Each structure stands twice: as structure tokens, then as C-alpha cells.
Amino acid sequence: MPQSKSGHVTLSDVANATGYSVSTVSIILSGAPLSANVAASTRETIRAAAKRLGYHPDARARSLRKQRSGTIGVLAYDLSDPYCMPVVQGVQHGLQATDYLPLVMDAQTERKVFDKSLRLMLERRVEGVVVIASWMFDETSLLADIKKNGVPTLVVGRDLTPSGITSYLLDNEQGGRLAMEHLLQLGHKKIAVIRGPDGMFDSAPRWKGMLRALQQTSVTLAEQLTPQLPLLNTPGEAFEAGRSLVKHMLKSRRRFTAILAFDDLTALGVVRGLHEAGKSVPDDCSVVGFDDVLPARVATPAITTVHQPMRQMGLKAIEHMLTLVEKPGAVQELASLCLSTPELVERASTAVAAKKRALLV
Amino acid sequence: MPQSKSGHVTLSDVANATGYSVSTVSIILSGAPLSANVAASTRETIRAAAKRLGYHPDARARSLRKQRSGTIGVLAYDLSDPYCMPVVQGVQHGLQATDYLPLVMDAQTERKVFDKSLRLMLERRVEGVVVIASWMFDETSLLADIKKNGVPTLVVGRDLTPSGITSYLLDNEQGGRLAMEHLLQLGHKKIAVIRGPDGMFDSAPRWKGMLRALQQTSVTLAEQLTPQLPLLNTPGEAFEAGRSLVKHMLKSRRRFTAILAFDDLTALGVVRGLHEAGKSVPDDCSVVGFDDVLPARVATPAITTVHQPMRQMGLKAIEHMLTLVEKPGAVQELASLCLSTPELVERASTAVAAKKRALLV
DNA sequence: ATAAACTATTCAAAGCTTTGAATATCAACA
DNA sequence: TGTTGATATTCAAAGCTTTGAATAGTTTAT
């Protein structure tokens, strides 16, 4: 049916079918201002023909001509990480009412894929880029290209203000403090901490917050009980790491009545490791996670954790982005840092310390 | 720096900077066959200039001219459902070595969003569409448009061969059989089943498979112990449904020593419900899930479940798709049905039936 | 009757690339 | 000298849409 080479129905097909010119058809089907002038009968004829033929405008041609792609790139470091999707959902939500379309890409924790995705976004002329937390970002030279091309960029999940990029992230330090304070309030004195890997941005501030919470107390942390996660690639690996680290700690024969894990998956691994060693949570040992992702909510006992408002962060970021793309060519304002407030959500994996039964293997 | 109106560096910018014509620049930067003819020095000059200026080809213009978008649409019914991402990963994996790009969109279980996404894909001239399981699909009239425009379509997660669409899905009936047989082998006689909602494709075959497994045995299912899930929108809802249904069943005072849940999230809800009623898994009651998603693996006890090879299904689907897009205009072959084989993965949520302690509330 | 003001529609250029055909240059060959 | 054949580069059209300006045609005001 369509005559054009592409196999797709074009304006020219509709024009031929109705006897009107391509311009007229375009004006009507795109709802241009000029369409106020066209006769109602014409409008009907053309609309009907378009529908009958199955016309769908070519987004590439339109976007080329209009000099606006109507697209905002969203690049996640790993979409399969339960942390990412809520952020993306926030973005999607914020874009719903607009006529921007999120182009979501997944770096799959691979540097090469990350760079390629960024390049492809640039080529598709996204009007803005939202990057979800990635260590990969600092070294990439594409960053320079993005700036050179005047595409506004935002990052959520880590602080890149030193590189001049407005950043949305959790107040990790306060989160760490909250988690530790919770355990202290429950009367725990022998506390183990599984710290985040050095290569990850969140690690240091969370740790710092925990130490700060201890400052006014007499509680100290034993070095054997503060191991560090290696740099991981998948959520599954964090689980395994938590599981094996807790087993090592049990072997160390240092008492502890509570464990503070770097994130929820690690915490779930800890629960598993404890269980395998015959310890029960929270009776023998309390466990606290971080982030509040789905697996932590649906596990039994549900994991007490520090909630990170990922959806909200995505939403706030995209709202900011919308203001940026609406004023094209404006001087990129100073990079700002937007901290979200963490919230402790108490669930079933923590309990009052049973003083007499402090865990001793 | 760039002179063109768009604010992006164009071929013409590079041409001006080097003194060569736009054609020459294009030939070199796009690696066209003709580039064999150009002088090495020219090549260098132009490449250098392109890099210096930060040139990135405009994908829209290129794709318009080449009549190929190099894009394959992937439409998931809900990206935040742990079922979807593995399929998407399989697709991504299969596309890695090609120069096709997946355009992944998320319908967020909303019919309106689903239709809009499909429309946008059409407008962006995707060369193929892979839809991940959706009840929304059958009624949409866009299906007709997609066909009219000759875009090959595949679905994974449900059987749409009656509508002429090649489908990739699990052999649900065998999956149901496997799950039930597992419980029978463990000696369970009083078995409860939480059936899937009517509106969901998988429900019937899984149920049928379970019944078939019972056929050669003397075990029967009590009607009060085979409730049905309502149609749900989010993974969280399935969890809550499982939790509340199991509580109802406990109230019914019918004995059961095992529960077969429609999917993993429901199973996790069941575990929670049992736990809240003071029952332990698997000692008092075994629980079997379905799908094998991340939360089921990292929960403790880990959920015994029927593994659905989602990654592999995504991979197989996209490989098929690649053959379809390579022969444009070919007559769409007959729709075929590709069933994947389920596998039971035994974990810690099931155990031998403790005959004497059949669960009685 | 004529200018002015609408109304309804079309022209033609532009947005950025790609590419078949064309041009220009130069060497070699008969 | 004129032909052939490379080699290196450019012309110009096309892909589909949008849009400022232009063209007819009709009505209103003067």
C-alpha cells in the first residue's frame, strides 16, 4: 500500500490519497498553528485517510527539522540492580506529563558499554542526560564532548560536583549515623560492620557517619569485625560476599550481637550466613541493611534498613533537568549538590540486644 | 564553536574547518566504501579535526538517509518486575555483537503507556519489536498498524500464535507438573495451591500441569485450599496477596503441609504469612515458588522454585528477530511457538512431609 | 470599484547525512 | 596526440518533515 521506499506510510502517501499537498497534510496531522485556517472538511478527509493508511509520522525527520529530539537520556550503571529501577521510575513519572521521552540505557557495569551508550545518546541528540551512579563516569572523555555539545547533565547516586556536574544523592553520612544509632538504642555494644568497597563513592561517608554515632558513646568497633567488601559487579555477588564475610567473622571468635551491612543484598547474605551457622536473626544477632530495595522488604524476617528515596531522587533530578532543557543555550549554572534525607525503617531483623547471650561461637 | 544552528557540530563544520567538501568528510567519517580512494593525509586531517571539534554524527539524519534505524524496540510490561530484566538482559546480550541498538521501554503495567510506547517505537522506525509478556497486547489496534508497516514482532512470556505472532515462553504446564511432583516425592498429601489470576496467561497451564501430576496419585486438592490471586499490578501486591491468602487458609482449619504458589513473590508472601502465624518453613510447611527471580534466591530460607530461563528466552527471541530483520520485505513466515523447558531448583523452603505434624491450626 | 483583510492552500527551503554520478588531475600507453 | 585508467574529490539529489512566505480566492470596508 505505501508507495515510499521505506515501506512506511509517509505524508506524501496521504497527500496522494487525498489530493491535497504535503504541506496541508503536515499542518493538519501535526496540529500546527496554521491548522486553525484549514477547512473542517479538509481536516476530516485527511485525518480519515491518515488513519486508514496507518500513517505514523517519522520521528527522525520531525526531530531533525524541529531541532528538538524530545528525548532525555537515562543511563543506569546496571538496570538489573534493584537500586536502579526505582530511580528510573521516578524519572519516568516526572516525564509522564511532558512530551519528553526517556531513552533508557543500561551500562551493565561495563565501562565499554557505558561509553558506547553515552556516545549513542549524543548521536541521537538527547537534550539532556541523567546518569545513575557510576564510578565509570569520572574518567570518561565523553564527558568533555557532552559539555562541548552543550547537553545538560545530571548525576544521581554520587557526588560529581567537583567535576562541575549537579548531583543528587543520599546524605550517606546521616544514613550511616541513623543505622548505628538504631543499634545503639537497642542496647547493642558488640557491633560488626561490613564496609563498602573503596572504589565505591558511598562507602566513606556511610562509614564516617557510623563512627560519628559512636563518638559520644563508649562503644568501639573491633578491627576484625569491620571487614570491607571487594568491588562487585552484580547484586548476587554482594549477597555471596555478605554470606562469606559473616562466616569469617564467626570464625574469628570475636563476639558480636549485631551487624551493619553496606547494603541490603549484603545484609541478606549475612542473614543466610548466620542461618547456616545455626544463628537466628534477630534473636542471636541483629542485621541492618542499607537502601531499602525490594528483596529486603519481602524477605522474612524483613530487613531493617536505611531507606533511600530513590524514586524521589529520580523525580527531583528529572524535574531539575526539565528546567535546564527549557532554556536552551543558557549558561550552565553552577553545579549544585542535592542531598536527600535517609530514613530508618525498622523491620524484623533487629531486636533489643540480649545481653546475656552475646554471640560467641 | 559549532556554527550550525543546532548547537551540535555537523559535517559542514568539519568541512569548513578542513577546507574539504561535506561529501569527502562524510565518506571518511562514516567509513564508506569510497573512503578507500581518499588520500591518507586527507583522512588524517579530517579525522583529527572531527575529534578536535567533538563531532558526533547525527543519528537521525543518518538513519533517515540510510533507511535503517538500526533499532529494535523492546517493550516490557513492567521493568520493575524482577521477571522482566533478565529477559531484557538476554536481548542486550544477543545484540551486543551486532550494530543494533535496543530501545527499551517500560509500560509500567498501564495500558495507555503501553499503547503510547508502541506508537513511539513505530514513529522511531524500529526495525523490529519484542514485547515482553502482556495481557494488554491482544486488544490493541496498534498491532494492526505494526503489521501494516511490516515491522516484525515477537512476544516472550505468552502465547500469541493465535494472533499470528511468534511466541517464546515457558512450558508452563510442565513447570506446574514439576512443582507438584516435587511435593509428592517429598511425601506431601495435603497440598494447597495459590492459583494465578484468570486474566493472566500462565495461570491455566500451570494449574493444568499440577492436576496432571496428581492424576496417577490418590492425592486430591481441597477447594478451600486452592484460592486464586486477583489481577495484580506490582510485585509488591503479589507479596501481600500471598501473605493474606495463606492467613485465610490457616483460618479455614483445613490441614496442609505444603503450598504451591503461583510465583516467587507470592511464595515469599506465603512464607511471611506463615511466619506471622508462628509456623516455620519448611518444618511446618513447605513452600514452592515459580519463576526463580532474585528475591527468591536471596531470601532465607531460599525458595524452592521452578526456574524459568528468562535470559535464554530473551536471547533466543532476539536471535530469531535478527534473522527476521536481515531479510526485509520477506513474507512473514508462519507464527511459531517456542517452548522453553522449566527446571525445578530445590532449595531450602521445601522438606520431607512430617506426617505426624500435619499442619492444623 | 478598489484596497484591505481574511480564508484556504501550496511553494520551497532547510535540517544533516549518504551516495550514485560527475569532475578534475595526472600518469601511462599506443 | 588522444585514449584509457586510475586516483582524489565534489555535485546534487534524496530521505521525511516543518514552516515562513507566497498564492489564489472570497469577503468586507471605504
XYZ file of N, CA and C in Angstrom, chain B residues 26-220:
585
model
N 32.111 13.222 4.963
C 31.167 12.153 5.269
C 31.759 10.796 4.926
N 32.313 10.716 3.738
C 32.871 9.445 3.277
C 33.901 8.912 4.270
N 34.733 9.793 4.725
C 35.767 9.348 5.652
C 35.202 8.989 7.020
N 34.420 9.903 7.581
C 33.976 9.677 8.955
C 32.977 8.537 9.069
N 32.300 8.228 7.978
C 31.344 7.128 8.077
C 31.969 5.821 7.597
N 33.226 5.913 7.159
C 33.891 4.700 6.713
C 33.236 4.074 5.497
N 32.702 4.914 4.612
C 32.045 4.401 3.407
C 33.061 3.694 2.523
N 32.592 2.835 1.625
C 33.493 2.110 0.723
C 34.417 3.058 -0.041
N 33.875 4.184 -0.452
C 34.657 5.148 -1.213
C 35.876 5.648 -0.448
N 35.872 5.464 0.835
C 36.981 6.015 1.617
C 38.289 5.299 1.284
N 38.182 4.197 0.550
C 39.410 3.528 0.107
C 40.193 4.432 -0.839
N 39.478 5.316 -1.489
C 40.095 6.178 -2.504
C 40.776 7.422 -1.960
N 40.435 7.796 -0.745
C 40.936 9.101 -0.305
C 42.379 8.997 0.168
N 43.081 10.081 -0.029
C 44.491 10.125 0.355
C 44.633 9.968 1.861
N 45.653 9.279 2.267
C 45.867 9.026 3.684
C 45.979 10.334 4.459
N 46.632 11.305 3.852
C 46.822 12.586 4.539
C 45.473 13.250 4.786
N 44.622 13.212 3.775
C 43.293 13.788 3.925
C 42.554 13.127 5.073
N 42.633 11.826 5.046
C 41.959 11.061 6.090
C 42.384 11.564 7.472
N 43.678 11.686 7.630
C 44.194 12.098 8.934
C 43.690 13.476 9.329
N 43.852 14.398 8.389
C 43.433 15.772 8.658
C 41.987 15.801 9.154
N 41.158 15.125 8.400
C 39.729 15.189 8.699
C 39.414 14.505 10.024
N 40.001 13.361 10.216
C 39.758 12.664 11.475
C 40.157 13.535 12.661
N 41.318 14.128 12.519
C 41.815 14.966 13.613
C 40.854 16.109 13.896
N 40.432 16.756 12.827
C 39.531 17.900 13.000
C 38.230 17.459 13.666
N 37.713 16.334 13.215
C 36.457 15.833 13.778
C 36.611 15.621 15.277
N 37.704 15.028 15.631
C 37.936 14.749 17.047
C 38.077 16.059 17.823
N 38.861 16.948 17.239
C 39.112 18.210 17.924
C 37.806 18.968 18.167
N 36.955 18.977 17.167
C 35.708 19.728 17.298
C 34.670 18.988 18.128
N 34.874 17.706 18.327
C 33.877 16.924 19.062
C 32.701 16.541 18.186
N 32.997 16.141 16.974
C 31.917 15.768 16.060
C 31.326 14.404 16.419
N 30.019 14.340 16.415
C 29.316 13.068 16.543
C 28.213 13.083 15.504
N 28.179 12.083 14.642
C 27.187 12.102 13.563
C 25.776 12.170 14.133
N 24.894 12.769 13.409
C 23.504 12.880 13.836
C 22.774 11.600 13.444
N 22.449 10.813 14.440
C 21.840 9.511 14.169
C 20.528 9.646 13.414
N 19.829 10.740 13.646
C 18.529 10.896 12.997
C 18.704 11.086 11.505
N 19.601 11.992 11.152
C 19.836 12.254 9.736
C 20.372 11.005 9.051
N 21.303 10.388 9.709
C 21.900 9.195 9.116
C 20.844 8.119 8.885
N 20.076 7.892 9.919
C 19.092 6.826 9.835
C 18.022 7.169 8.796
N 17.718 8.428 8.698
C 16.734 8.866 7.693
C 17.257 8.559 6.292
N 18.479 8.946 6.084
C 19.062 8.765 4.765
C 19.282 7.285 4.424
N 19.755 6.565 5.403
C 20.072 5.165 5.143
C 18.850 4.261 5.128
N 17.742 4.790 5.538
C 16.519 3.992 5.581
C 16.639 2.816 6.546
N 17.461 3.002 7.557
C 17.588 1.958 8.554
C 17.827 2.617 9.896
N 17.012 2.276 10.855
C 17.184 2.912 12.155
C 18.196 2.158 13.012
N 18.437 0.902 12.675
C 19.369 0.122 13.489
C 18.873 -0.046 14.912
N 17.556 0.015 15.070
C 16.982 -0.025 16.410
C 15.943 -1.141 16.514
N 15.969 -1.840 17.603
C 14.933 -2.830 17.850
C 14.237 -2.496 19.152
N 12.950 -2.342 19.078
C 12.189 -1.960 20.255
C 11.973 -3.140 21.199
N 12.127 -2.883 22.480
C 11.852 -3.899 23.495
C 10.864 -3.291 24.474
N 9.679 -3.841 24.493
C 8.643 -3.265 25.339
C 8.286 -4.221 26.469
N 8.613 -3.824 27.682
C 8.337 -4.672 28.848
C 7.057 -4.212 29.529
N 6.302 -5.161 30.022
C 5.049 -4.765 30.682
C 5.329 -4.058 31.998
N 6.439 -4.399 32.645
C 6.813 -3.701 33.874
C 8.281 -3.978 34.192
N 9.112 -3.033 33.890
C 10.548 -3.235 34.063
C 10.928 -3.496 35.514
N 10.109 -3.009 36.434
C 10.485 -3.166 37.843
C 10.110 -4.546 38.359
N 9.420 -5.317 37.540
C 9.148 -6.695 37.917
C 10.420 -7.505 37.687
N 10.867 -8.203 38.717
C 12.148 -8.919 38.576
C 12.134 -9.947 37.441
N 10.969 -10.234 36.915
C 10.890 -11.169 35.798
C 11.437 -10.555 34.509
N 11.200 -9.279 34.353
C 11.499 -8.635 33.074
C 12.986 -8.455 32.783
N 13.704 -7.964 33.770
C 15.086 -7.582 33.477
C 15.927 -8.718 32.893
N 15.828 -9.924 33.435
C 16.627 -10.989 32.834
C 16.327 -11.191 31.344
N 15.083 -11.057 30.967
C 14.748 -11.173 29.555
C 15.453 -10.060 28.776
N 15.343 -8.858 29.309
C 15.992 -7.723 28.654
C 17.501 -7.962 28.560
N 18.059 -8.507 29.612
C 19.499 -8.786 29.577
C 19.844 -9.768 28.464
N 19.004 -10.764 28.304
C 19.232 -11.707 27.223
C 19.215 -10.998 25.879
N 18.273 -10.104 25.722
C 18.175 -9.334 24.482
C 19.429 -8.487 24.287
N 19.803 -7.793 25.329
C 21.002 -6.954 25.247
C 22.213 -7.785 24.864
N 22.295 -8.943 25.469
C 23.422 -9.808 25.188
C 23.446 -10.209 23.713
N 22.282 -10.577 23.203
C 22.217 -11.018 21.812
C 22.493 -9.901 20.829
N 22.327 -8.667 21.276
C 22.507 -7.531 20.387
C 23.919 -6.949 20.452
N 24.620 -7.334 21.494
C 25.943 -6.775 21.764
C 26.867 -6.765 20.541
N 26.956 -7.907 19.894
C 27.923 -8.037 18.805
C 27.418 -7.413 17.513
N 26.158 -7.114 17.433
C 25.597 -6.532 16.212
C 25.682 -5.009 16.324
N 25.237 -4.325 15.275
C 25.161 -2.882 15.475
C 23.717 -2.427 15.607
N 22.917 -3.308 16.156
C 21.563 -2.895 16.507
C 21.547 -2.396 17.942
N 20.646 -1.495 18.160
C 20.522 -0.920 19.486
C 19.139 -1.229 20.039
N 19.065 -1.743 21.262
C 17.739 -1.974 21.823
C 17.155 -0.673 22.353
N 15.924 -0.421 21.984
C 15.230 0.744 22.532
C 14.262 0.206 23.562
N 14.670 0.227 24.829
C 13.811 -0.433 25.806
C 12.848 0.537 26.454
N 11.602 0.137 26.469
C 10.559 0.967 27.040
C 9.778 0.171 28.078
N 9.150 0.909 28.963
C 8.509 0.312 30.116
C 7.039 0.722 30.146
N 6.151 -0.255 30.031
C 4.723 0.081 30.007
C 4.171 0.323 31.407
N 4.938 -0.034 32.417
C 4.517 0.202 33.796
C 3.117 -0.327 34.070
N 2.818 -1.448 33.482
C 1.502 -2.092 33.597
C 0.345 -1.150 33.333
N 0.591 -0.147 32.519
C -0.526 0.722 32.179
C -0.822 0.644 30.700
N -2.027 0.318 30.422
C -2.457 0.145 29.060
C -2.140 1.361 28.200
N -2.399 2.531 28.741
C -2.178 3.766 27.995
C -0.703 3.916 27.648
N 0.128 3.656 28.640
C 1.569 3.775 28.425
C 2.035 2.748 27.407
N 1.457 1.575 27.502
C 1.802 0.509 26.566
C 1.527 0.953 25.130
N 0.347 1.448 24.897
C -0.003 1.882 23.545
C 0.888 3.021 23.079
N 1.121 3.946 23.984
C 1.959 5.084 23.631
C 3.362 4.611 23.258
N 3.878 3.684 24.023
C 5.225 3.183 23.758
C 5.289 2.523 22.385
N 4.292 1.757 22.092
C 4.246 1.069 20.813
C 4.216 2.093 19.673
N 3.428 3.123 19.872
C 3.320 4.172 18.870
C 4.665 4.870 18.678
N 5.294 5.194 19.799
C 6.578 5.883 19.710
C 7.622 5.022 19.013
N 7.568 3.740 19.256
C 8.512 2.848 18.588
C 8.297 2.880 17.084
N 7.051 2.828 16.724
C 6.700 2.881 15.305
C 7.224 4.172 14.693
N 7.042 5.270 15.407
C 7.468 6.568 14.892
C 8.982 6.654 14.778
N 9.649 5.938 15.644
C 11.103 5.949 15.566
C 11.598 4.913 14.589
N 10.689 4.266 13.956
C 11.024 3.328 12.894
C 11.922 2.198 13.363
N 11.574 1.640 14.505
C 12.286 0.443 14.930
C 12.118 -0.615 13.856
N 13.119 -1.456 13.731
C 13.043 -2.453 12.668
C 12.400 -3.747 13.146
N 12.197 -3.827 14.430
C 11.525 -4.998 14.976
C 11.038 -4.670 16.371
N 10.093 -5.437 16.860
C 9.574 -5.205 18.202
C 9.537 -6.518 18.979
N 10.113 -6.498 20.163
C 9.995 -7.641 21.059
C 9.162 -7.190 22.256
N 8.044 -7.822 22.440
C 7.173 -7.464 23.553
C 7.342 -8.492 24.651
N 7.544 -8.019 25.862
C 7.633 -8.962 26.975
C 6.268 -9.091 27.632
N 5.751 -10.284 27.553
C 4.509 -10.730 28.156
C 3.558 -9.665 28.601
N 2.466 -9.592 27.929
C 1.493 -8.644 28.420
C 0.092 -9.021 28.010
N -0.775 -8.965 28.958
C -2.181 -9.205 28.657
C -2.717 -8.051 27.832
N -2.002 -6.923 27.899
C -2.521 -5.738 27.215
C -2.479 -5.888 25.710
N -1.776 -6.877 25.268
C -1.416 -6.872 23.872
C -2.545 -7.248 22.935
N -3.371 -8.183 23.341
C -4.334 -8.727 22.397
C -5.295 -7.701 21.837
N -5.676 -6.752 22.674
C -6.764 -5.878 22.232
C -6.268 -4.660 21.456
N -4.989 -4.426 21.495
C -4.518 -3.170 20.933
C -4.614 -3.145 19.417
N -5.106 -2.023 18.929
C -5.264 -1.895 17.481
C -3.936 -1.530 16.839
N -2.995 -1.144 17.657
C -1.695 -0.801 17.097
C -1.045 -2.026 16.491
N -1.456 -3.161 16.960
C -0.949 -4.400 16.412
C -1.141 -4.410 14.903
N -2.319 -3.993 14.485
C -2.627 -3.946 13.059
C -1.689 -2.981 12.354
N -1.464 -1.827 12.975
C -0.576 -0.833 12.371
C 0.836 -1.375 12.235
N 1.260 -2.086 13.247
C 2.603 -2.636 13.203
C 2.735 -3.577 12.013
N 1.744 -4.398 11.846
C 1.780 -5.318 10.718
C 1.714 -4.569 9.404
N 0.818 -3.581 9.348
C 0.655 -2.806 8.122
C 1.971 -2.170 7.716
N 2.761 -1.813 8.722
C 4.045 -1.191 8.423
C 5.166 -2.221 8.270
N 4.785 -3.476 8.334
C 5.764 -4.521 8.061
C 6.891 -4.620 9.080
N 6.606 -4.309 10.317
C 7.633 -4.443 11.354
C 7.480 -5.803 12.029
N 8.508 -6.647 11.931
C 8.386 -7.965 12.554
C 8.223 -7.865 14.060
N 7.396 -8.709 14.597
C 7.069 -8.649 16.020
C 7.188 -10.031 16.657
N 7.697 -10.031 17.874
C 7.843 -11.272 18.635
C 7.351 -11.015 20.040
N 6.846 -12.036 20.672
C 6.442 -11.843 22.052
C 7.095 -12.910 22.921
N 7.535 -12.517 24.090
C 8.035 -13.529 25.008
C 7.234 -13.485 26.299
N 6.824 -14.659 26.760
C 6.105 -14.745 28.010
C 4.651 -15.134 27.867
N 4.161 -15.154 26.645
C 2.812 -15.676 26.470
C 2.604 -16.112 25.029
N 1.539 -16.872 24.849
C 1.298 -17.464 23.549
C 0.381 -16.580 22.723
N 0.954 -15.961 21.705
C 0.152 -15.127 20.835
C 0.132 -15.685 19.411
N 0.452 -16.960 19.281
C 0.407 -17.561 17.945
C -0.997 -17.500 17.331
N -2.038 -17.556 18.147
C -3.366 -17.424 17.541
C -3.535 -16.098 16.793
N -2.835 -15.061 17.257
C -2.886 -13.785 16.550
C -1.794 -13.702 15.494
N -1.114 -14.795 15.276
C -0.108 -14.802 14.217
C 1.238 -14.239 14.634
N 1.510 -14.231 15.925
C 2.781 -13.692 16.396
C 3.634 -14.798 17.014
N 4.822 -14.951 16.502
C 5.722 -15.963 17.042
C 5.981 -15.687 18.523
N 5.903 -16.725 19.336
C 5.936 -16.537 20.781
C 6.988 -17.408 21.454
N 7.656 -16.817 22.408
C 8.629 -17.544 23.218
C 8.119 -17.620 24.629
N 7.973 -18.805 25.127
C 7.520 -18.878 26.515
C 7.900 -20.189 27.158
N 7.648 -20.220 28.438
C 7.960 -21.412 29.193
C 6.882 -22.456 28.953
N 7.282 -23.695 29.028
C 6.302 -24.766 29.048
C 5.687 -24.782 30.440
N 4.695 -23.932 30.591
C 4.112 -23.740 31.922
C 3.486 -25.005 32.476
N 2.914 -25.768 31.585
C 2.246 -26.974 32.068
C 3.268 -27.911 32.706
N 4.382 -28.070 32.007
C 5.409 -28.933 32.571
C 5.940 -28.339 33.874
N 6.046 -27.026 33.918
C 6.505 -26.362 35.135
C 5.589 -26.691 36.304
N 4.296 -26.574 36.059
C 3.338 -26.885 37.110
C 3.470 -28.340 37.556
N 3.676 -29.210 36.580
C 3.811 -30.619 36.883
C 5.050 -30.855 37.758
N 6.141 -30.259 37.337
C 7.403 -30.393 38.073
C 7.246 -29.990 39.538
N 6.604 -28.862 39.745
C 6.457 -28.347 41.098
C 5.653 -29.326 41.947
N 4.564 -29.774 41.365
C 3.698 -30.685 42.110
C 4.400 -32.014 42.372
N 5.064 -32.519 41.367
C 5.755 -33.790 41.542
C 6.803 -33.710 42.652
N 7.441 -32.589 42.728
C 8.439 -32.397 43.779
C 7.806 -32.577 45.151
N 6.661 -31.962 45.346
C 5.996 -32.071 46.644
C 5.541 -33.495 46.905
N 5.053 -34.146 45.854
C 4.591 -35.532 46.025
C 5.753 -36.431 46.434
N 6.874 -36.209 45.760
C 8.042 -37.016 46.080
C 8.470 -36.846 47.532
N 8.235 -35.651 48.044
C 8.606 -35.401 49.431
C 7.576 -35.994 50.392
N 6.547 -36.591 49.816
C 5.576 -37.258 50.655
C 4.394 -36.411 51.099
N 4.259 -35.238 50.482
C 3.134 -34.386 50.887
C 1.834 -34.898 50.293
N 0.785 -34.847 51.109
C -0.532 -35.291 50.654
C -1.562 -34.170 50.761
N -1.342 -33.328 51.740
C -2.255 -32.198 51.925
C -1.591 -30.956 51.349
N -1.971 -30.667 50.138
C -1.268 -29.601 49.425
C -2.217 -28.456 49.094
N -1.739 -27.257 49.351
C -2.519 -26.072 48.974
C -1.894 -25.448 47.738
N -2.729 -24.844 46.926
C -2.220 -24.187 45.717
C -2.785 -22.785 45.638
N -1.908 -21.824 45.416
C -2.409 -20.478 45.127
C -2.337 -20.281 43.629
N -3.491 -20.289 43.010
C -3.538 -20.237 41.546
C -3.399 -18.808 41.023
N -2.958 -18.721 39.799
C -2.791 -17.403 39.186
C -4.126 -16.799 38.811
N -4.143 -15.520 38.586
C -5.380 -14.818 38.230
C -5.877 -15.269 36.854
N -7.166 -15.176 36.652
C -7.745 -15.573 35.375
C -7.185 -14.764 34.217
N -6.961 -13.506 34.481
C -6.539 -12.627 33.393
C -5.116 -12.870 32.926
N -4.406 -13.737 33.607
C -3.015 -13.925 33.236
C -2.835 -15.243 32.491
N -2.094 -15.156 31.418
C -1.968 -16.305 30.536
C -1.416 -17.550 31.217
N -0.410 -17.382 32.058
C 0.276 -18.535 32.645
C -0.602 -19.370 33.579
N -1.627 -18.750 34.113
C -2.395 -19.392 35.170
C -2.918 -20.774 34.778
N -3.648 -20.833 33.688
C -4.315 -22.080 33.311
C -3.333 -23.243 33.098
N -2.316 -23.070 32.250
C -1.431 -24.213 32.010
C -0.696 -24.691 33.264
N -0.316 -23.785 34.110
C 0.373 -24.230 35.326
C -0.561 -25.084 36.170
N -1.753 -24.626 36.288
C -2.770 -25.335 37.067
C -3.029 -26.708 36.449
N -3.124 -26.701 35.140
C -3.373 -27.950 34.434
C -2.233 -28.946 34.690
N -1.019 -28.457 34.653
C 0.131 -29.328 34.897
C 0.114 -29.919 36.292
N -0.322 -29.123 37.231
C -0.389 -29.615 38.611
C -1.420 -30.727 38.714
N -2.563 -30.489 38.115
C -3.618 -31.501 38.166
C -3.143 -32.790 37.495
N -2.450 -32.631 36.408
C -1.969 -33.805 35.695
C -1.016 -34.617 36.571
N -0.194 -33.921 37.337
C 0.743 -34.632 38.213
C -0.005 -35.443 39.269
N -1.173 -34.946 39.629
C -1.946 -35.630 40.666
C -2.689 -36.830 40.119
N -2.853 -36.839 38.807
C -3.729 -37.816 38.165
C -3.448 -39.275 38.576
N -2.160 -39.631 38.552
C -1.834 -41.034 38.855
C -1.774 -41.297 40.365
N -2.089 -40.301 41.149
C -1.984 -40.490 42.593
C -3.360 -40.446 43.228
N -3.355 -40.674 44.503
C -4.631 -40.620 45.214
C -4.836 -39.268 45.892
N -3.864 -38.419 45.702
C -3.942 -37.109 46.355
C -4.965 -36.215 45.653
N -5.763 -35.548 46.408
C -6.710 -34.581 45.823
C -6.528 -33.233 46.505
